[in-house]
mmCIF file of C-alpha atoms and ligand atoms in Angstrom:
data_model
loop_
_atom_site.group_PDB
_atom_site.id
_atom_site.type_symbol
_atom_site.label_atom_id
_atom_site.label_comp_id
_atom_site.label_asym_id
_atom_site.label_seq_id
_atom_site.Cartn_x
_atom_site.Cartn_y
_atom_site.Cartn_z
ATOM 1 C CA UNK A 1 0.000 0.000 0.000
ATOM 2 C CA UNK A 2 1.166 3.568 -0.789
ATOM 3 C CA UNK A 3 1.801 6.237 1.895
ATOM 4 C CA UNK A 4 -1.152 7.109 4.124
ATOM 5 C CA UNK A 5 -3.515 9.642 2.496
ATOM 6 C CA UNK A 6 -4.767 12.828 4.198
ATOM 7 C CA UNK A 7 -8.346 11.663 3.678
ATOM 8 C CA UNK A 8 -9.973 8.308 2.981
ATOM 9 C CA UNK A 9 -13.291 8.445 1.112
ATOM 10 C CA UNK A 10 -15.552 5.395 1.305
ATOM 11 C CA UNK A 11 -17.699 4.971 -1.812
ATOM 12 C CA UNK A 12 -17.283 5.775 -5.516
ATOM 13 C CA UNK A 13 -20.790 6.863 -6.511
ATOM 14 C CA UNK A 14 -21.508 10.493 -7.379
ATOM 15 C CA UNK A 15 -21.138 11.512 -3.727
ATOM 16 C CA UNK A 16 -17.822 9.749 -3.120
ATOM 17 C CA UNK A 17 -16.251 10.905 -6.394
ATOM 18 C CA UNK A 18 -17.240 14.580 -6.066
ATOM 19 C CA UNK A 19 -16.172 14.592 -2.402
ATOM 20 C CA UNK A 20 -12.800 13.048 -3.268
ATOM 21 C CA UNK A 21 -12.244 15.576 -6.067
ATOM 22 C CA UNK A 22 -13.225 18.554 -3.890
ATOM 23 C CA UNK A 23 -10.792 17.411 -1.182
ATOM 24 C CA UNK A 24 -8.080 16.929 -3.788
ATOM 25 C CA UNK A 25 -8.695 20.427 -5.177
ATOM 26 C CA UNK A 26 -8.298 21.742 -1.609
ATOM 27 C CA UNK A 27 -4.815 20.225 -1.510
ATOM 28 C CA UNK A 28 -5.381 16.848 0.198
ATOM 29 C CA UNK A 29 -3.944 13.503 -0.836
ATOM 30 C CA UNK A 30 -7.035 11.328 -1.170
ATOM 31 C CA UNK A 31 -7.676 7.597 -1.406
ATOM 32 C CA UNK A 32 -11.064 6.092 -2.301
ATOM 33 C CA UNK A 33 -12.035 2.663 -1.043
ATOM 34 C CA UNK A 34 -15.206 1.242 -2.507
ATOM 35 C CA UNK A 35 -17.274 -1.945 -2.481
ATOM 36 C CA UNK A 36 -17.964 -1.619 -6.210
ATOM 37 C CA UNK A 37 -16.411 0.524 -8.975
ATOM 38 C CA UNK A 38 -18.226 3.678 -10.188
ATOM 39 C CA UNK A 39 -19.847 1.895 -13.136
ATOM 40 C CA UNK A 40 -21.666 -0.506 -10.773
ATOM 41 C CA UNK A 41 -23.118 2.082 -8.368
ATOM 42 C CA UNK A 42 -26.694 3.316 -7.892
ATOM 43 C CA UNK A 43 -25.442 6.641 -9.219
ATOM 44 C CA UNK A 44 -25.334 5.190 -12.756
ATOM 45 C CA UNK A 45 -29.130 4.792 -12.531
ATOM 46 C CA UNK A 46 -29.788 8.512 -12.054
ATOM 47 C CA UNK A 47 -31.481 10.155 -15.033
ATOM 48 C CA UNK A 48 -30.277 12.983 -14.113
ATOM 49 C CA UNK A 49 -31.468 16.568 -14.234
ATOM 50 C CA UNK A 50 -29.900 19.301 -12.080
ATOM 51 C CA UNK A 51 -32.316 22.088 -11.154
ATOM 52 C CA UNK A 52 -34.553 23.983 -11.186
ATOM 53 C CA UNK A 53 -33.550 24.909 -7.654
ATOM 54 C CA UNK A 54 -36.888 24.750 -5.846
ATOM 55 C CA UNK A 55 -35.480 24.202 -2.343
ATOM 56 C CA UNK A 56 -36.312 27.154 -0.077
ATOM 57 C CA UNK A 57 -33.672 29.916 -0.311
ATOM 58 C CA UNK A 58 -31.400 29.719 2.752
ATOM 59 C CA UNK A 59 -31.872 25.931 3.156
ATOM 60 C CA UNK A 60 -28.902 23.548 2.818
ATOM 61 C CA UNK A 61 -30.541 21.950 -0.220
ATOM 62 C CA UNK A 62 -30.757 25.310 -2.004
ATOM 63 C CA UNK A 63 -27.102 26.030 -1.316
ATOM 64 C CA UNK A 64 -25.983 22.520 -2.355
ATOM 65 C CA UNK A 65 -27.876 22.711 -5.617
ATOM 66 C CA UNK A 66 -26.546 26.205 -6.442
ATOM 67 C CA UNK A 67 -23.008 24.896 -6.063
ATOM 68 C CA UNK A 68 -23.703 21.887 -8.317
ATOM 69 C CA UNK A 69 -25.276 24.164 -10.924
ATOM 70 C CA UNK A 70 -22.210 26.421 -10.740
ATOM 71 C CA UNK A 71 -19.849 23.447 -11.251
ATOM 72 C CA UNK A 72 -21.865 22.043 -14.148
ATOM 73 C CA UNK A 73 -21.666 25.293 -16.102
ATOM 74 C CA UNK A 74 -18.204 24.150 -17.211
ATOM 75 C CA UNK A 75 -18.461 21.665 -20.071
ATOM 76 C CA UNK A 76 -17.656 18.088 -19.027
ATOM 77 C CA UNK A 77 -18.072 14.671 -20.660
ATOM 78 C CA UNK A 78 -21.592 13.439 -19.894
ATOM 79 C CA UNK A 79 -23.036 16.895 -19.178
ATOM 80 C CA UNK A 80 -25.355 18.593 -21.646
ATOM 81 C CA UNK A 81 -27.170 21.916 -21.147
ATOM 82 C CA UNK A 82 -30.592 21.645 -22.740
ATOM 83 C CA UNK A 83 -34.017 23.321 -22.899
ATOM 84 C CA UNK A 84 -36.905 21.353 -21.489
ATOM 85 C CA UNK A 85 -40.444 21.531 -20.178
ATOM 86 C CA UNK A 86 -41.572 20.929 -16.599
ATOM 87 C CA UNK A 87 -45.310 20.300 -16.496
ATOM 88 C CA UNK A 88 -48.092 19.465 -14.039
ATOM 89 C CA UNK A 89 -51.693 18.377 -14.424
ATOM 90 C CA UNK A 90 -53.367 21.159 -12.378
ATOM 91 C CA UNK A 91 -53.548 24.587 -13.999
ATOM 92 C CA UNK A 92 -51.513 27.418 -12.478
ATOM 93 C CA UNK A 93 -49.081 25.157 -10.592
ATOM 94 C CA UNK A 94 -45.856 27.159 -11.014
ATOM 95 C CA UNK A 95 -43.650 26.426 -7.969
ATOM 96 C CA UNK A 96 -42.093 29.413 -6.143
ATOM 97 C CA UNK A 97 -38.591 30.139 -7.388
ATOM 98 C CA UNK A 98 -39.041 28.426 -10.772
ATOM 99 C CA UNK A 99 -39.001 31.781 -12.564
ATOM 100 C CA UNK A 100 -35.434 32.357 -11.305
ATOM 101 C CA UNK A 101 -34.193 29.504 -13.539
ATOM 102 C CA UNK A 102 -32.215 30.196 -16.701
ATOM 103 C CA UNK A 103 -34.427 30.129 -19.799
ATOM 104 C CA UNK A 104 -37.711 30.303 -17.827
ATOM 105 C CA UNK A 105 -40.815 30.988 -19.857
ATOM 106 C CA UNK A 106 -44.391 29.739 -19.539
ATOM 107 C CA UNK A 107 -45.501 27.123 -22.067
ATOM 108 C CA UNK A 108 -47.874 28.237 -24.769
ATOM 109 C CA UNK A 109 -51.128 26.202 -24.655
ATOM 110 C CA UNK A 110 -50.008 24.296 -27.772
ATOM 111 C CA UNK A 111 -46.809 23.251 -25.958
ATOM 112 C CA UNK A 112 -48.723 21.437 -23.183
ATOM 113 C CA UNK A 113 -49.386 17.755 -23.914
ATOM 114 C CA UNK A 114 -52.961 16.575 -23.446
ATOM 115 C CA UNK A 115 -54.003 16.303 -19.808
ATOM 116 C CA UNK A 116 -51.525 18.884 -18.462
ATOM 117 C CA UNK A 117 -52.770 22.250 -17.209
ATOM 118 C CA UNK A 118 -49.536 24.105 -16.632
ATOM 119 C CA UNK A 119 -45.906 24.046 -17.645
ATOM 120 C CA UNK A 120 -42.811 26.102 -18.243
ATOM 121 C CA UNK A 121 -39.545 25.928 -20.151
ATOM 122 C CA UNK A 122 -36.119 26.106 -18.504
ATOM 123 C CA UNK A 123 -32.508 25.560 -19.574
ATOM 124 C CA UNK A 124 -30.690 23.067 -17.318
ATOM 125 C CA UNK A 125 -27.729 20.683 -17.220
ATOM 126 C CA UNK A 126 -28.691 17.069 -17.694
ATOM 127 C CA UNK A 127 -26.153 14.418 -16.786
ATOM 128 C CA UNK A 128 -25.437 11.113 -18.508
ATOM 129 C CA UNK A 129 -24.297 9.581 -15.240
ATOM 130 C CA UNK A 130 -22.264 6.542 -16.417
ATOM 131 C CA UNK A 131 -20.169 8.798 -18.675
ATOM 132 C CA UNK A 132 -19.896 11.590 -16.075
ATOM 133 C CA UNK A 133 -18.767 9.193 -13.318
ATOM 134 C CA UNK A 134 -15.994 7.898 -15.577
ATOM 135 C CA UNK A 135 -14.939 11.499 -16.217
ATOM 136 C CA UNK A 136 -14.853 12.230 -12.462
ATOM 137 C CA UNK A 137 -12.824 9.080 -11.841
ATOM 138 C CA UNK A 138 -10.324 10.050 -14.576
ATOM 139 C CA UNK A 139 -9.959 13.569 -13.163
ATOM 140 C CA UNK A 140 -9.405 12.159 -9.678
ATOM 141 C CA UNK A 141 -6.753 9.686 -10.854
ATOM 142 C CA UNK A 142 -5.070 12.306 -13.069
ATOM 143 C CA UNK A 143 -4.769 14.460 -9.923
ATOM 144 C CA UNK A 144 -2.873 11.663 -8.167
ATOM 145 C CA UNK A 145 -5.801 10.040 -6.329
ATOM 146 C CA UNK A 146 -6.117 6.279 -5.956
ATOM 147 C CA UNK A 147 -9.298 4.207 -6.127
ATOM 148 C CA UNK A 148 -9.302 0.727 -4.618
ATOM 149 C CA UNK A 149 -12.122 -1.802 -4.767
ATOM 150 C CA UNK A 150 -11.713 -2.835 -1.138
ATOM 151 C CA UNK A 151 -14.793 -2.315 1.023
ATOM 152 C CA UNK A 152 -14.415 -1.058 4.574
ATOM 153 C CA UNK A 153 -15.329 -3.755 7.101
ATOM 154 C CA UNK A 154 -16.357 -1.012 9.544
ATOM 155 C CA UNK A 155 -15.812 2.700 10.145
ATOM 156 C CA UNK A 156 -13.374 1.800 12.929
ATOM 157 C CA UNK A 157 -11.308 -0.311 10.555
ATOM 158 C CA UNK A 158 -11.249 2.557 8.013
ATOM 159 C CA UNK A 159 -10.202 5.015 10.758
ATOM 160 C CA UNK A 160 -7.204 2.824 11.582
ATOM 161 C CA UNK A 161 -6.024 3.303 7.990
ATOM 162 C CA UNK A 162 -6.552 7.077 8.000
ATOM 163 C CA UNK A 163 -7.663 9.456 10.771
ATOM 164 C CA UNK A 164 -9.913 11.441 8.374
ATOM 165 C CA UNK A 165 -12.635 9.250 6.828
ATOM 166 C CA UNK A 166 -15.577 10.417 4.718
ATOM 167 C CA UNK A 167 -18.493 8.016 4.641
ATOM 168 C CA UNK A 168 -20.139 8.248 1.187
ATOM 169 C CA UNK A 169 -21.567 4.731 1.136
ATOM 170 C CA UNK A 170 -25.182 5.616 0.239
ATOM 171 C CA UNK A 171 -27.557 2.825 1.110
ATOM 172 C CA UNK A 172 -24.778 0.770 2.752
ATOM 173 C CA UNK A 173 -24.565 3.450 5.485
ATOM 174 C CA UNK A 174 -27.609 1.760 7.002
ATOM 175 C CA UNK A 175 -25.263 -1.000 8.217
ATOM 176 C CA UNK A 176 -21.909 0.773 8.244
ATOM 177 C CA UNK A 177 -23.163 3.710 10.368
ATOM 178 C CA UNK A 178 -25.939 1.679 12.077
ATOM 179 C CA UNK A 179 -28.480 4.206 10.753
ATOM 180 C CA UNK A 180 -31.983 2.776 10.438
ATOM 181 C CA UNK A 181 -33.215 6.059 8.957
ATOM 182 C CA UNK A 182 -31.634 4.974 5.640
ATOM 183 C CA UNK A 183 -34.204 3.179 3.474
ATOM 184 C CA UNK A 184 -34.044 1.873 -0.119
ATOM 185 C CA UNK A 185 -36.422 3.627 -2.539
ATOM 186 C CA UNK A 186 -36.814 1.628 -5.709
ATOM 187 C CA UNK A 187 -36.584 3.284 -9.129
ATOM 188 C CA UNK A 188 -36.436 2.100 -12.735
ATOM 189 C CA UNK A 189 -34.174 3.344 -15.530
ATOM 190 C CA UNK A 190 -35.315 2.710 -19.081
ATOM 191 C CA UNK A 191 -32.965 3.646 -21.918
ATOM 192 C CA UNK A 192 -33.911 3.788 -25.598
ATOM 193 C CA UNK A 193 -32.099 4.963 -28.729
ATOM 194 C CA UNK A 194 -32.493 8.723 -29.257
ATOM 195 C CA UNK A 195 -34.826 9.412 -32.200
ATOM 196 C CA UNK A 196 -33.411 12.961 -32.385
ATOM 197 C CA UNK A 197 -35.154 14.736 -29.490
ATOM 198 C CA UNK A 198 -34.163 18.369 -28.983
ATOM 199 C CA UNK A 199 -35.510 18.929 -25.451
ATOM 200 C CA UNK A 200 -36.209 17.144 -22.142
ATOM 201 C CA UNK A 201 -39.487 16.683 -20.288
ATOM 202 C CA UNK A 202 -40.448 16.159 -16.640
ATOM 203 C CA UNK A 203 -43.869 15.792 -15.085
ATOM 204 C CA UNK A 204 -44.452 16.810 -11.457
ATOM 205 C CA UNK A 205 -45.115 15.598 -8.856
ATOM 206 C CA UNK A 206 -42.481 12.863 -9.083
ATOM 207 C CA UNK A 207 -44.256 10.346 -6.872
ATOM 208 C CA UNK A 208 -45.133 7.483 -7.234
ATOM 209 C CA UNK A 209 -45.194 7.458 -11.087
ATOM 210 C CA UNK A 210 -44.545 10.172 -13.620
ATOM 211 C CA UNK A 211 -43.356 10.750 -17.179
ATOM 212 C CA UNK A 212 -39.872 12.008 -17.884
ATOM 213 C CA UNK A 213 -37.407 11.729 -20.721
ATOM 214 C CA UNK A 214 -33.894 13.130 -20.947
ATOM 215 C CA UNK A 215 -32.152 12.919 -24.353
ATOM 216 C CA UNK A 216 -28.393 12.492 -24.218
ATOM 217 C CA UNK A 217 -27.681 12.561 -27.964
ATOM 218 C CA UNK A 218 -27.343 8.865 -28.789
ATOM 219 C CA UNK A 219 -29.787 7.595 -26.132
ATOM 220 C CA UNK A 220 -32.735 8.809 -24.054
ATOM 221 C CA UNK A 221 -33.304 7.990 -20.373
ATOM 222 C CA UNK A 222 -36.975 7.490 -19.529
ATOM 223 C CA UNK A 223 -38.735 7.326 -16.169
ATOM 224 C CA UNK A 224 -39.983 7.299 -13.659
ATOM 225 C CA UNK A 225 -41.146 5.434 -10.617
ATOM 226 C CA UNK A 226 -40.451 5.813 -6.919
ATOM 227 C CA UNK A 227 -41.759 2.877 -4.917
ATOM 228 C CA UNK A 228 -41.129 0.520 -2.042
ATOM 229 C CA UNK A 229 -40.357 -3.088 -2.933
ATOM 230 C CA UNK A 230 -37.141 -4.979 -3.286
ATOM 231 C CA UNK A 231 -37.353 -6.585 -6.731
ATOM 232 C CA UNK A 232 -33.943 -5.971 -8.349
ATOM 233 C CA UNK A 233 -35.403 -6.420 -11.849
ATOM 234 C CA UNK A 234 -38.079 -4.337 -13.566
ATOM 235 C CA UNK A 235 -41.126 -6.295 -14.732
ATOM 236 C CA UNK A 236 -42.191 -6.140 -18.387
ATOM 237 C CA UNK A 237 -45.373 -4.379 -17.250
ATOM 238 C CA UNK A 238 -43.396 -1.673 -15.406
ATOM 239 C CA UNK A 239 -41.190 -1.023 -18.432
ATOM 240 C CA UNK A 240 -44.190 -0.963 -20.784
ATOM 241 C CA UNK A 241 -45.981 1.529 -18.522
ATOM 242 C CA UNK A 242 -42.989 3.907 -18.494
ATOM 243 C CA UNK A 243 -42.699 3.702 -22.292
ATOM 244 C CA UNK A 244 -46.442 4.307 -22.673
ATOM 245 C CA UNK A 245 -46.420 7.396 -20.418
ATOM 246 C CA UNK A 246 -43.506 8.883 -22.361
ATOM 247 C CA UNK A 247 -44.841 8.016 -25.830
ATOM 248 C CA UNK A 248 -48.104 9.775 -24.948
ATOM 249 C CA UNK A 249 -46.063 12.980 -24.537
ATOM 250 C CA UNK A 250 -43.478 12.368 -27.276
ATOM 251 C CA UNK A 251 -44.777 10.097 -30.082
ATOM 252 C CA UNK A 252 -41.289 9.919 -31.668
ATOM 253 C CA UNK A 253 -40.296 7.590 -28.816
ATOM 254 C CA UNK A 254 -42.686 4.921 -30.115
ATOM 255 C CA UNK A 255 -40.674 2.080 -31.569
ATOM 256 C CA UNK A 256 -37.303 3.455 -30.386
ATOM 257 C CA UNK A 257 -34.914 0.552 -29.760
ATOM 258 C CA UNK A 258 -34.900 -0.514 -26.070
ATOM 259 C CA UNK A 259 -31.260 -0.450 -24.862
ATOM 260 C CA UNK A 260 -31.606 -0.969 -21.105
ATOM 261 C CA UNK A 261 -34.190 -1.515 -18.373
ATOM 262 C CA UNK A 262 -32.829 -1.775 -14.853
ATOM 263 C CA UNK A 263 -33.614 -1.078 -11.206
ATOM 264 C CA UNK A 264 -31.768 1.218 -8.799
ATOM 265 C CA UNK A 265 -32.343 1.778 -5.094
ATOM 266 C CA UNK A 266 -32.081 5.414 -4.018
ATOM 267 C CA UNK A 267 -30.463 5.910 -0.601
ATOM 268 C CA UNK A 268 -33.592 7.368 1.029
ATOM 269 C CA UNK A 269 -33.443 9.200 4.366
ATOM 270 C CA UNK A 270 -35.691 11.852 5.912
ATOM 271 C CA UNK A 271 -32.752 14.269 5.485
ATOM 272 C CA UNK A 272 -29.211 14.084 4.137
ATOM 273 C CA UNK A 273 -26.702 13.240 6.870
ATOM 274 C CA UNK A 274 -23.767 15.629 6.524
ATOM 275 C CA UNK A 275 -21.896 16.015 9.801
ATOM 276 C CA UNK A 276 -18.574 15.281 11.467
ATOM 277 C CA UNK A 277 -18.266 12.648 14.159
ATOM 278 C CA UNK A 278 -15.025 13.362 16.071
ATOM 279 C CA UNK A 279 -13.337 10.897 18.397
ATOM 280 C CA UNK A 280 -9.965 11.897 19.849
ATOM 281 C CA UNK A 281 -7.608 12.481 16.946
ATOM 282 C CA UNK A 282 -9.823 10.931 14.289
ATOM 283 C CA UNK A 283 -12.898 12.130 12.463
ATOM 284 C CA UNK A 284 -15.569 10.501 10.324
ATOM 285 C CA UNK A 285 -17.563 12.905 8.150
ATOM 286 C CA UNK A 286 -20.860 11.380 7.061
ATOM 287 C CA UNK A 287 -22.164 12.356 3.619
ATOM 288 C CA UNK A 288 -25.033 10.029 2.705
ATOM 289 C CA UNK A 289 -28.813 9.684 2.453
ATOM 290 C CA UNK A 290 -29.344 11.855 -0.659
ATOM 291 C CA UNK A 291 -32.473 9.971 -1.823
ATOM 292 C CA UNK A 292 -33.480 11.131 -5.317
ATOM 293 C CA UNK A 293 -31.234 14.217 -5.250
ATOM 294 C CA UNK A 294 -27.673 12.888 -5.071
ATOM 295 C CA UNK A 295 -26.560 14.278 -8.420
ATOM 296 C CA UNK A 296 -28.287 17.615 -7.735
ATOM 297 C CA UNK A 297 -26.684 18.040 -4.319
ATOM 298 C CA UNK A 298 -23.313 16.387 -5.029
ATOM 299 C CA UNK A 299 -20.917 19.359 -5.430
ATOM 300 C CA UNK A 300 -22.520 21.414 -2.658
ATOM 301 C CA UNK A 301 -22.258 18.523 -0.198
ATOM 302 C CA UNK A 302 -18.659 17.929 -1.280
ATOM 303 C CA UNK A 303 -17.836 21.583 -0.519
ATOM 304 C CA UNK A 304 -19.367 21.200 2.958
ATOM 305 C CA UNK A 305 -17.189 18.127 3.615
ATOM 306 C CA UNK A 306 -14.088 20.159 2.727
ATOM 307 C CA UNK A 307 -15.224 22.898 5.143
ATOM 308 C CA UNK A 308 -15.873 20.382 7.939
ATOM 309 C CA UNK A 309 -12.466 18.761 7.518
ATOM 310 C CA UNK A 310 -10.731 22.149 7.506
ATOM 311 C CA UNK A 311 -12.418 23.374 10.703
HETATM 312 C C1 FAD B 1 -33.947 5.520 -11.270
HETATM 313 C C2 FAD B 1 -33.231 6.605 -10.527
HETATM 314 C C3 FAD B 1 -33.266 7.915 -11.034
HETATM 315 C C4 FAD B 1 -32.600 8.947 -10.342
HETATM 316 N N1 FAD B 1 -32.617 10.208 -10.874
HETATM 317 C C5 FAD B 1 -31.958 11.218 -10.227
HETATM 318 C C6 FAD B 1 -31.934 12.531 -10.767
HETATM 319 O O1 FAD B 1 -32.503 12.808 -11.812
HETATM 320 N N2 FAD B 1 -31.246 13.488 -10.073
HETATM 321 C C7 FAD B 1 -30.587 13.216 -8.903
HETATM 322 O O2 FAD B 1 -29.988 14.115 -8.311
HETATM 323 N N3 FAD B 1 -30.606 11.973 -8.374
HETATM 324 C C8 FAD B 1 -31.278 10.977 -9.000
HETATM 325 N N4 FAD B 1 -31.310 9.715 -8.452
HETATM 326 C C9 FAD B 1 -30.716 9.516 -7.121
HETATM 327 C C10 FAD B 1 -29.221 9.304 -7.189
HETATM 328 O O3 FAD B 1 -28.930 8.218 -8.024
HETATM 329 C C11 FAD B 1 -28.694 9.046 -5.758
HETATM 330 O O4 FAD B 1 -29.071 10.084 -4.887
HETATM 331 C C12 FAD B 1 -27.165 8.953 -5.799
HETATM 332 O O5 FAD B 1 -26.765 7.974 -6.735
HETATM 333 C C13 FAD B 1 -26.570 8.618 -4.431
HETATM 334 O O6 FAD B 1 -25.184 8.562 -4.623
HETATM 335 P P1 FAD B 1 -24.202 7.875 -3.576
HETATM 336 O O7 FAD B 1 -22.838 8.117 -4.096
HETATM 337 O O8 FAD B 1 -24.560 8.343 -2.208
HETATM 338 O O9 FAD B 1 -24.593 6.348 -3.599
HETATM 339 P P2 FAD B 1 -24.117 5.139 -4.546
HETATM 340 O O10 FAD B 1 -24.092 5.544 -5.962
HETATM 341 O O11 FAD B 1 -24.993 3.987 -4.162
HETATM 342 O O12 FAD B 1 -22.638 4.861 -4.084
HETATM 343 C C14 FAD B 1 -22.344 4.254 -2.858
HETATM 344 C C15 FAD B 1 -20.927 3.759 -2.909
HETATM 345 O O13 FAD B 1 -20.578 3.194 -1.645
HETATM 346 C C16 FAD B 1 -19.861 1.995 -1.881
HETATM 347 N N5 FAD B 1 -19.869 1.168 -0.667
HETATM 348 C C17 FAD B 1 -20.880 0.445 -0.128
HETATM 349 N N6 FAD B 1 -20.450 -0.192 0.983
HETATM 350 C C18 FAD B 1 -19.150 0.158 1.157
HETATM 351 C C19 FAD B 1 -18.152 -0.178 2.108
HETATM 352 N N7 FAD B 1 -18.410 -1.000 3.134
HETATM 353 N N8 FAD B 1 -16.902 0.352 1.967
HETATM 354 C C20 FAD B 1 -16.611 1.185 0.926
HETATM 355 N N9 FAD B 1 -17.529 1.522 -0.004
HETATM 356 C C21 FAD B 1 -18.776 1.013 0.107
HETATM 357 C C22 FAD B 1 -20.552 1.404 -3.094
HETATM 358 O O14 FAD B 1 -19.769 0.398 -3.708
HETATM 359 C C23 FAD B 1 -20.681 2.662 -3.940
HETATM 360 O O15 FAD B 1 -19.460 2.900 -4.616
HETATM 361 C C24 FAD B 1 -31.934 8.663 -9.122
HETATM 362 C C25 FAD B 1 -31.892 7.351 -8.638
HETATM 363 C C26 FAD B 1 -32.530 6.334 -9.327
HETATM 364 C C27 FAD B 1 -32.471 4.948 -8.777
#
């Protein structure tokens, strides 16, 4: 093993990778230990749209999302800034703060698909997560970081290796940090070939079923569902229902080649856990429980970890 790092990050999903990079940018030598490589994490299942920032101004979520939006303004592999519509069935349902988003304008009646009473356009980054995670990993390794597939047996064992540990283990924090507030929330990712879509679409509210599609150039990610249940495979009926909801909005998706249908379990928690647990000369910073917002909150949470470890 190489010389001891300044910080040991557990986990290589979106939270672990952004945290490791932020620490590295702040001048630390960082090692990542992970149970599975980035391409096998829940983070690859995220659709993923960043914004509009509808968290209340002054809340941690608002701050975290602003920081992620700031970071994603710079072009990066897997990130595309695109116009899209956010719609809802009731008329007049424009959430507070939406009009602060880049590119905001109300939909014309002809731009609302049948059955929707309100909607608006915005310009947002959308993230092709498998590609973006590989980019983050490459940046981290190019900066001298090391990534080892070697799960931590416990937080105590990790602390023996390095006195500054950051716990970014998502759902696994339920066992690792003995935190029963962490619960799996099942979702389904459907991917089809891109028939040439120019904009994205998201229906609110996003619970328990909604229509969304995010075109990434060569493929489109469709969703969505947010349910209990533990089935690690999507049923044919679930996939057909997602396709049907999306085709109703965007007929060009009918007949698009199905490339992937898979399940991911969001690391649900009533709130993100982002705090330092100090014990003598060692510290564990917890950064997990991001539910359906891990990509959105990633860079802001990473910045908070840097601040906690510097204080
Ligand atoms: C279908 C779907 C759609 C989604 N869409 C969006 C979206 O549009 N926008 C958005 O912001 N979010 C979205 N999400 C949520 C997002 O995917 C999660 O919030 C995010 O992936 C959580 O990231 P994470 O790094 O905490 O967890 P994970 O990606 O699960 O990573 C956890 C890491 O910890 C590692 N690990 C586990 N145990 C150990 C151990 N003992 N030692 C070391 N490492 C360990 C794992 O191997 C893994 O590398 C979506 C999720 C799903 C399922």
